Amino acid sequence: AEMAAARLSGTENRLVSLPLSRIRVIMKSSPEVSSINQDALFLTAKATELFVQYLATYSYKHGRGKEKNALTYTDLSHTAEECETFQFLADILPKKILASKYLKMLEKEKRDGEVREDDDEAEEEEDEDE
């Protein structure tokens, strides 16, 4: 039985580009996962590989990659932002911005946050009067 399993995993390794051992480690990092079936591991690896290929192909076709004959980070982040299918990746593939612009955004958020907190306090005081 062990030889059959070894032969099977050898075949599976040729069918996927991603290392099954790394996929297993990532899957086991989830607290809900106690054991991983070989078929589940293989299918997860294959599905991940196909997803990455689809993301890369879509980003290349819809980005500036065709002009430069290259796939860029900007193409990927644009896809995550613009394409509804990939919007769940927006946090993982954020648009690149200059540090100075980011600091200004943080300052604005901080100022807006302070204004909102003051509004909340005013409402609470009104409630106490009633």
Short mmCIF file of C-alpha atoms in Angstrom, two decimals:
data_model
loop_
_atom_site.label_atom_id
_atom_site.label_comp_id
_atom_site.label_asym_id
_atom_site.label_seq_id
_atom_site.Cartn_x
_atom_site.Cartn_y
_atom_site.Cartn_z
CA ALA A 1 0.00 0.00 0.00
CA GLU A 2 2.88 2.39 0.80
CA MET A 3 4.40 1.87 -2.66
CA ALA A 4 1.08 2.69 -4.29
CA ALA A 5 0.83 5.86 -2.21
CA ALA A 6 4.40 6.85 -3.10
CA ARG A 7 3.74 6.20 -6.79
CA LEU A 8 0.50 8.20 -6.59
CA SER A 9 2.16 11.18 -4.90
CA GLY A 10 4.93 11.09 -7.53
CA THR A 11 2.30 11.30 -10.27
CA GLU A 12 0.42 14.03 -8.41
CA ASN A 13 3.60 16.08 -8.04
CA ARG A 14 3.97 16.11 -11.83
CA LEU A 15 0.37 17.28 -12.23
CA VAL A 16 0.79 20.35 -9.99
CA SER A 17 3.53 22.98 -9.93
CA LEU A 18 2.98 24.04 -6.33
CA PRO A 19 4.81 22.03 -3.63
CA LEU A 20 2.30 19.80 -1.83
CA SER A 21 4.32 19.96 1.40
CA ARG A 22 3.92 23.76 1.56
CA ILE A 23 0.20 23.52 0.78
CA ARG A 24 -0.13 20.95 3.61
CA VAL A 25 1.64 23.31 6.06
CA ILE A 26 -0.70 26.17 5.10
CA MET A 27 -3.79 23.95 5.42
CA LYS A 28 -2.63 22.65 8.83
CA SER A 29 -2.17 26.22 10.07
CA SER A 30 -5.97 26.47 10.23
CA PRO A 31 -7.23 25.47 13.70
CA GLU A 32 -10.27 23.70 12.16
CA VAL A 33 -8.05 21.26 10.22
CA SER A 34 -6.97 18.15 12.10
CA SER A 35 -6.00 15.78 9.29
CA ILE A 36 -5.60 16.22 5.55
CA ASN A 37 -6.66 13.59 3.04
CA GLN A 38 -4.18 13.16 0.13
CA ASP A 39 -6.95 13.78 -2.43
CA ALA A 40 -8.02 16.97 -0.63
CA LEU A 41 -4.41 18.14 -0.55
CA PHE A 42 -3.91 17.47 -4.25
CA LEU A 43 -7.21 19.11 -5.25
CA THR A 44 -6.49 22.18 -3.10
CA ALA A 45 -3.05 22.52 -4.70
CA LYS A 46 -4.47 22.11 -8.22
CA ALA A 47 -7.32 24.56 -7.58
CA THR A 48 -4.85 27.10 -6.16
CA GLU A 49 -2.60 26.70 -9.18
CA LEU A 50 -5.50 27.18 -11.60
CA PHE A 51 -6.70 30.23 -9.65
CA VAL A 52 -3.23 31.85 -9.75
CA GLN A 53 -3.01 31.14 -13.50
CA TYR A 54 -6.43 32.71 -14.05
CA LEU A 55 -5.55 35.78 -11.96
CA ALA A 56 -2.25 36.22 -13.82
CA THR A 57 -3.77 35.72 -17.28
CA TYR A 58 -6.68 38.08 -16.56
CA SER A 59 -4.34 40.73 -15.12
CA TYR A 60 -1.97 40.44 -18.08
CA LYS A 61 -4.76 40.73 -20.67
CA HIS A 62 -6.50 43.64 -18.94
CA GLY A 63 -3.40 45.48 -17.74
CA ARG A 64 -0.47 47.23 -19.35
CA GLY A 65 1.47 43.99 -19.42
CA LYS A 66 0.78 43.44 -23.11
CA GLU A 67 2.58 46.69 -23.97
CA LYS A 68 5.71 45.69 -22.04
CA ASN A 69 5.27 41.94 -22.55
CA ALA A 70 5.37 41.55 -18.75
CA LEU A 71 2.99 41.10 -15.84
CA THR A 72 3.44 43.80 -13.21
CA TYR A 73 2.29 44.21 -9.61
CA THR A 74 0.26 47.21 -10.77
CA ASP A 75 -1.63 44.95 -13.21
CA LEU A 76 -2.46 42.54 -10.36
CA SER A 77 -3.55 45.27 -7.92
CA HIS A 78 -5.66 46.93 -10.64
CA THR A 79 -7.42 43.59 -11.24
CA ALA A 80 -8.08 43.18 -7.50
CA GLU A 81 -9.57 46.67 -7.36
CA GLU A 82 -11.56 46.73 -10.60
CA CYS A 83 -12.74 43.15 -11.22
CA GLU A 84 -15.61 42.00 -9.00
CA THR A 85 -14.38 38.38 -9.07
CA PHE A 86 -11.05 39.36 -7.52
CA GLN A 87 -12.14 42.15 -5.14
CA PHE A 88 -11.62 39.89 -2.12
CA LEU A 89 -7.88 40.22 -2.87
CA ALA A 90 -7.87 44.03 -2.58
CA ASP A 91 -6.33 43.92 0.94
CA ILE A 92 -3.66 41.44 -0.18
CA LEU A 93 -2.83 43.32 -3.40
CA PRO A 94 -3.28 46.99 -2.48
CA LYS A 95 -2.53 49.73 -4.98
CA LYS A 96 0.94 51.13 -4.49
CA ILE A 97 0.95 54.69 -3.20
CA LEU A 98 3.70 57.03 -2.11
CA ALA A 99 4.52 57.03 1.61
CA SER A 100 3.85 60.78 1.80
CA LYS A 101 0.36 60.29 0.33
CA TYR A 102 -0.31 57.44 2.78
CA LEU A 103 0.74 59.59 5.75
CA LYS A 104 -1.64 62.34 4.60
CA MET A 105 -4.46 59.76 4.37
CA LEU A 106 -3.69 58.57 7.92
CA GLU A 107 -3.74 62.15 9.20
CA LYS A 108 -7.09 62.77 7.51
CA GLU A 109 -8.54 59.55 8.98
CA LYS A 110 -7.27 60.57 12.41
CA ARG A 111 -8.86 64.03 12.12
CA ASP A 112 -12.15 62.55 10.84
CA GLY A 113 -12.08 60.00 13.66
CA GLU A 114 -11.65 62.75 16.28
CA VAL A 115 -14.61 64.65 14.84
CA ARG A 116 -16.79 61.53 14.97
CA GLU A 117 -15.79 60.84 18.59
CA ASP A 118 -16.80 64.40 19.57
CA ASP A 119 -20.19 63.88 17.89
CA ASP A 120 -20.74 60.68 19.88
CA GLU A 121 -19.95 62.46 23.17
CA ALA A 122 -22.42 65.24 22.35
CA GLU A 123 -25.18 62.66 21.70
CA GLU A 124 -24.41 60.89 24.97
CA GLU A 125 -24.70 64.14 26.91
CA GLU A 126 -28.11 64.83 25.34
CA ASP A 127 -29.29 61.34 26.37
CA GLU A 128 -28.26 62.00 29.98
CA ASP A 129 -30.32 65.22 30.08
CA GLU A 130 -33.51 63.37 29.14
#
